[in-house]
GROMACS .gro file of C-alpha atoms in nm:
model
  222
    1MET     CA    1   5.899  -6.710   6.632
    2GLU     CA    2   6.174  -6.602   6.870
    3LEU     CA    3   5.903  -6.443   7.084
    4TYR     CA    4   5.754  -6.786   7.158
    5LYS     CA    5   6.081  -6.964   7.236
    6PRO     CA    6   6.071  -6.916   7.618
    7LEU     CA    7   5.710  -7.043   7.626
    8VAL     CA    8   5.793  -7.350   7.419
    9SER     CA    9   6.096  -7.416   7.639
   10ASP     CA   10   5.885  -7.401   7.955
   11VAL     CA   11   5.616  -7.626   7.810
   12PHE     CA   12   5.859  -7.898   7.703
   13ALA     CA   13   6.044  -7.876   8.034
   14GLN     CA   14   5.716  -7.930   8.222
   15ALA     CA   15   5.633  -8.218   7.988
   16ALA     CA   16   5.963  -8.390   8.062
   17SER     CA   17   5.922  -8.358   8.438
   18SER     CA   18   5.564  -8.479   8.432
   19GLY     CA   19   5.637  -8.772   8.201
   20VAL     CA   20   5.429  -8.651   7.907
   21LYS     CA   21   5.449  -8.927   7.646
   22LEU     CA   22   5.464  -8.839   7.278
   23MET     CA   23   5.414  -9.092   6.999
   24TRP     CA   24   5.516  -9.011   6.643
   25LEU     CA   25   5.377  -9.261   6.393
   26GLN     CA   26   5.485  -9.282   6.031
   27GLY     CA   27   5.279  -9.410   5.741
   28GLN     CA   28   5.349  -9.360   5.371
   29THR     CA   29   5.614  -9.091   5.402
   30ASP     CA   30   5.965  -8.992   5.301
   31THR     CA   31   6.027  -8.862   5.658
   32GLY     CA   32   6.052  -8.507   5.520
   33CYS     CA   33   5.834  -8.374   5.802
   34SER     CA   34   6.062  -8.531   6.062
   35ILE     CA   35   6.359  -8.372   5.887
   36SER     CA   36   6.181  -8.035   5.893
   37LEU     CA   37   6.125  -8.076   6.267
   38LEU     CA   38   6.492  -8.165   6.320
   39GLN     CA   39   6.600  -7.859   6.121
   40GLY     CA   40   6.377  -7.609   6.303
   41ASP     CA   41   6.571  -7.335   6.479
   42HIS     CA   42   6.322  -7.108   6.660
   43PRO     CA   43   6.331  -7.310   6.886
   44ASP     CA   44   6.540  -7.595   6.752
   45ILE     CA   45   6.469  -7.962   6.815
   46TYR     CA   46   6.812  -7.999   6.977
   47ASP     CA   47   6.681  -7.786   7.265
   48ALA     CA   48   6.349  -7.968   7.263
   49ILE     CA   49   6.505  -8.314   7.290
   50LEU     CA   50   6.810  -8.250   7.508
   51LYS     CA   51   6.735  -7.944   7.718
   52LEU     CA   52   6.356  -7.938   7.716
   53SER     CA   53   6.301  -8.303   7.642
   54VAL     CA   54   5.956  -8.451   7.622
   55ASN     CA   55   5.936  -8.825   7.681
   56ILE     CA   56   5.940  -8.930   7.315
   57ALA     CA   57   5.805  -9.278   7.367
   58TYR     CA   58   5.801  -9.369   6.997
   59HIS     CA   59   5.949  -9.215   6.683
   60PRO     CA   60   6.079  -9.463   6.422
   61THR     CA   61   6.340  -9.222   6.286
   62ILE     CA   62   6.513  -9.113   6.607
   63MET     CA   63   6.430  -9.370   6.875
   64VAL     CA   64   6.701  -9.603   7.005
   65PRO     CA   65   6.495  -9.924   7.055
   66ALA     CA   66   6.447 -10.136   6.742
   67GLY     CA   67   6.276 -10.457   6.641
   68GLU     CA   68   6.076 -10.630   6.914
   69ALA     CA   69   6.168 -10.363   7.170
   70ALA     CA   70   6.022 -10.088   6.952
   71SER     CA   71   5.712 -10.292   6.875
   72LYS     CA   72   5.657 -10.349   7.247
   73VAL     CA   73   5.603  -9.974   7.280
   74LEU     CA   74   5.332  -9.998   7.014
   75HIS     CA   75   5.178 -10.288   7.206
   76ASP     CA   76   5.187 -10.110   7.542
   77MET     CA   77   5.027  -9.791   7.411
   78ILE     CA   78   4.707  -9.972   7.311
   79THR     CA   79   4.694 -10.207   7.610
   80THR     CA   80   4.852 -10.111   7.943
   81ASP     CA   81   4.969  -9.755   7.871
   82ALA     CA   82   4.849  -9.454   7.672
   83PRO     CA   83   5.015  -9.158   7.500
   84ASP     CA   84   4.945  -8.797   7.592
   85VAL     CA   85   5.024  -8.662   7.247
   86VAL     CA   86   5.019  -8.835   6.907
   87VAL     CA   87   5.168  -8.713   6.581
   88VAL     CA   88   5.108  -8.887   6.249
   89GLU     CA   89   5.338  -8.830   5.952
   90GLY     CA   90   5.246  -8.983   5.618
   91SER     CA   91   4.926  -9.109   5.460
   92ILE     CA   92   4.740  -9.419   5.570
   93PRO     CA   93   4.661  -9.710   5.335
   94THR     CA   94   4.305  -9.826   5.398
   95GLY     CA   95   4.050 -10.092   5.319
   96ASP     CA   96   4.174 -10.394   5.128
   97LYS     CA   97   4.507 -10.211   5.076
   98LYS     CA   98   4.571 -10.141   5.445
   99HIS     CA   99   4.838 -10.411   5.469
  100ALA     CA  100   5.063 -10.187   5.257
  101CYS     CA  101   5.172 -10.027   5.585
  102MET     CA  102   5.260 -10.258   5.873
  103ILE     CA  103   5.438 -10.052   6.140
  104GLY     CA  104   5.550 -10.341   6.361
  105SER     CA  105   5.467 -10.677   6.513
  106TYR     CA  106   5.480 -10.803   6.869
  107GLN     CA  107   5.454 -11.163   6.984
  108GLY     CA  108   5.301 -11.265   6.653
  109GLU     CA  109   5.052 -10.977   6.633
  110GLU     CA  110   5.094 -10.750   6.332
  111TYR     CA  111   5.022 -10.380   6.369
  112ILE     CA  112   4.864 -10.242   6.052
  113LEU     CA  113   4.862  -9.862   6.062
  114GLU     CA  114   4.493  -9.813   5.984
  115ASP     CA  115   4.380 -10.060   6.250
  116TYR     CA  116   4.641  -9.944   6.499
  117LEU     CA  117   4.543  -9.579   6.468
  118LYS     CA  118   4.177  -9.663   6.522
  119ALA     CA  119   4.270  -9.854   6.838
  120LEU     CA  120   4.500  -9.577   6.960
  121ALA     CA  121   4.285  -9.269   6.890
  122PRO     CA  122   4.035  -9.313   7.177
  123ARG     CA  123   4.323  -9.364   7.423
  124VAL     CA  124   4.509  -9.036   7.353
  125LYS     CA  125   4.490  -8.846   7.681
  126THR     CA  126   4.473  -8.498   7.529
  127GLY     CA  127   4.217  -8.617   7.275
  128ILE     CA  128   4.424  -8.450   7.001
  129ILE     CA  129   4.619  -8.601   6.713
  130ALA     CA  130   4.846  -8.378   6.506
  131ALA     CA  131   4.850  -8.472   6.136
  132VAL     CA  132   5.184  -8.338   6.013
  133GLY     CA  133   5.241  -8.284   5.642
  134SER     CA  134   5.012  -8.299   5.340
  135CYS     CA  135   5.029  -8.678   5.325
  136ALA     CA  136   4.890  -8.706   5.678
  137THR     CA  137   4.631  -8.434   5.629
  138HIS     CA  138   4.492  -8.514   5.285
  139GLY     CA  139   4.670  -8.823   5.148
  140GLY     CA  140   4.943  -8.630   4.966
  141ILE     CA  141   5.138  -8.792   4.682
  142PRO     CA  142   5.048  -9.151   4.787
  143GLY     CA  143   4.682  -9.052   4.762
  144ALA     CA  144   4.712  -8.905   4.412
  145ASP     CA  145   4.526  -9.072   4.126
  146PRO     CA  146   4.516  -9.366   4.079
  147ASN     CA  147   4.579  -9.399   4.455
  148PRO     CA  148   4.685  -9.766   4.447
  149THR     CA  149   4.683  -9.805   4.827
  150ASN     CA  150   4.357  -9.614   4.889
  151ALA     CA  151   4.563  -9.371   5.098
  152LYS     CA  152   4.377  -9.129   5.325
  153GLY     CA  153   4.453  -8.857   5.574
  154VAL     CA  154   4.427  -8.903   5.949
  155ALA     CA  155   4.089  -8.734   5.992
  156ASP     CA  156   3.930  -8.966   5.736
  157VAL     CA  157   4.054  -9.266   5.936
  158VAL     CA  158   3.986  -9.168   6.298
  159GLY     CA  159   3.664  -8.974   6.240
  160ASP     CA  160   3.529  -8.835   6.567
  161MET     CA  161   3.745  -9.058   6.789
  162ALA     CA  162   3.990  -8.768   6.833
  163THR     CA  163   4.033  -8.405   6.736
  164VAL     CA  164   4.272  -8.390   6.442
  165VAL     CA  165   4.484  -8.076   6.404
  166ASN     CA  166   4.607  -8.053   6.046
  167LEU     CA  167   4.949  -7.909   5.961
  168PRO     CA  168   4.966  -7.944   5.581
  169GLY     CA  169   5.278  -7.865   5.384
  170CYS     CA  170   5.547  -8.061   5.207
  171PRO     CA  171   5.686  -8.026   5.463
  172PRO     CA  172   5.540  -7.780   5.718
  173GLN     CA  173   5.792  -7.564   5.900
  174GLY     CA  174   5.957  -7.727   6.200
  175GLU     CA  175   5.873  -7.428   6.418
  176GLN     CA  176   5.504  -7.467   6.336
  177ILE     CA  177   5.517  -7.830   6.444
  178LEU     CA  178   5.690  -7.748   6.773
  179LEU     CA  179   5.456  -7.462   6.861
  180THR     CA  180   5.153  -7.676   6.786
  181LEU     CA  181   5.285  -7.959   7.004
  182ALA     CA  182   5.354  -7.708   7.282
  183ALA     CA  183   4.993  -7.592   7.270
  184VAL     CA  184   4.863  -7.948   7.277
  185ILE     CA  185   5.082  -8.034   7.576
  186LEU     CA  186   4.930  -7.736   7.756
  187GLY     CA  187   4.587  -7.879   7.683
  188ILE     CA  188   4.508  -7.602   7.438
  189THR     CA  189   4.345  -7.672   7.104
  190PRO     CA  190   4.468  -7.403   6.863
  191GLU     CA  191   4.201  -7.194   6.694
  192LEU     CA  192   4.132  -7.386   6.374
  193ASP     CA  193   3.995  -7.293   6.034
  194GLY     CA  194   3.746  -7.492   5.829
  195GLN     CA  195   4.014  -7.747   5.738
  196ASN     CA  196   4.124  -7.794   6.101
  197ARG     CA  197   4.444  -7.597   6.041
  198PRO     CA  198   4.578  -7.357   6.309
  199LYS     CA  199   4.472  -7.010   6.198
  200VAL     CA  200   4.790  -6.858   6.340
  201PHE     CA  201   4.990  -7.039   6.071
  202TYR     CA  202   4.740  -7.080   5.788
  203GLY     CA  203   4.527  -6.766   5.821
  204LYS     CA  204   4.703  -6.583   5.537
  205LEU     CA  205   4.813  -6.679   5.187
  206LEU     CA  206   5.182  -6.759   5.157
  207HIS     CA  207   5.177  -6.548   4.841
  208ASP     CA  208   5.086  -6.242   5.047
  209GLN     CA  209   5.374  -6.301   5.289
  210CYS     CA  210   5.645  -6.375   5.031
  211PRO     CA  211   5.947  -6.140   5.055
  212LEU     CA  212   5.942  -6.125   4.673
  213ARG     CA  213   5.577  -6.014   4.658
  214GLY     CA  214   5.677  -5.656   4.576
  215TYR     CA  215   5.847  -5.770   4.256
  216TYR     CA  216   5.532  -5.957   4.157
  217ASP     CA  217   5.317  -5.649   4.211
  218GLU     CA  218   5.555  -5.454   3.986
  219GLY     CA  219   5.533  -5.719   3.717
  220GLN     CA  220   5.898  -5.816   3.759
  221PHE     CA  221   6.014  -6.176   3.744
  222ALA     CA  222   6.222  -6.263   4.051
   0.00000   0.00000   0.00000
């Protein structure tokens, strides 16, 4: 990963100077994917935010604005403004259960995640939404039987309104998230497999790359 650090640094620096807007939406999540991003170290998010900073227009966990000020960002992004890059963390309650996730309200208008994402998807300038974590990609734990909120992954909600790049994992590695965002900012859609996962990260079984694999092959418990 160290090999890619200069490239990621350059990409985020260009994004900051050109005003590239990133939105990070959260649905049914424990924020574990955000924590993974914050703990990444090749490169680390400290560099990405302070030294290389993208214009993070919205991220509920780390943004300074709160209340009405935060909700105004949600309002602007589907009316007068538009994000360049969108990340979704967490599953999305749908159908008659969609009100289980209201992400904000502005001037009396409630923003329900399912409806909001459908309104936002066609406006994303890169045309790409990154679904980060197994909840966002496939519904995760909230979507497990009996699935009381009819939780779904991003692709099942937005359909063909945007290209969804899936980064499953509980959580995925922070470096994988950063490198994927860097590619999207460059206007590059990573080469994807049949589940819309970047092949560079998901092309091999984790079992085959485990440092303890040799013990397994020898029949030793480690």
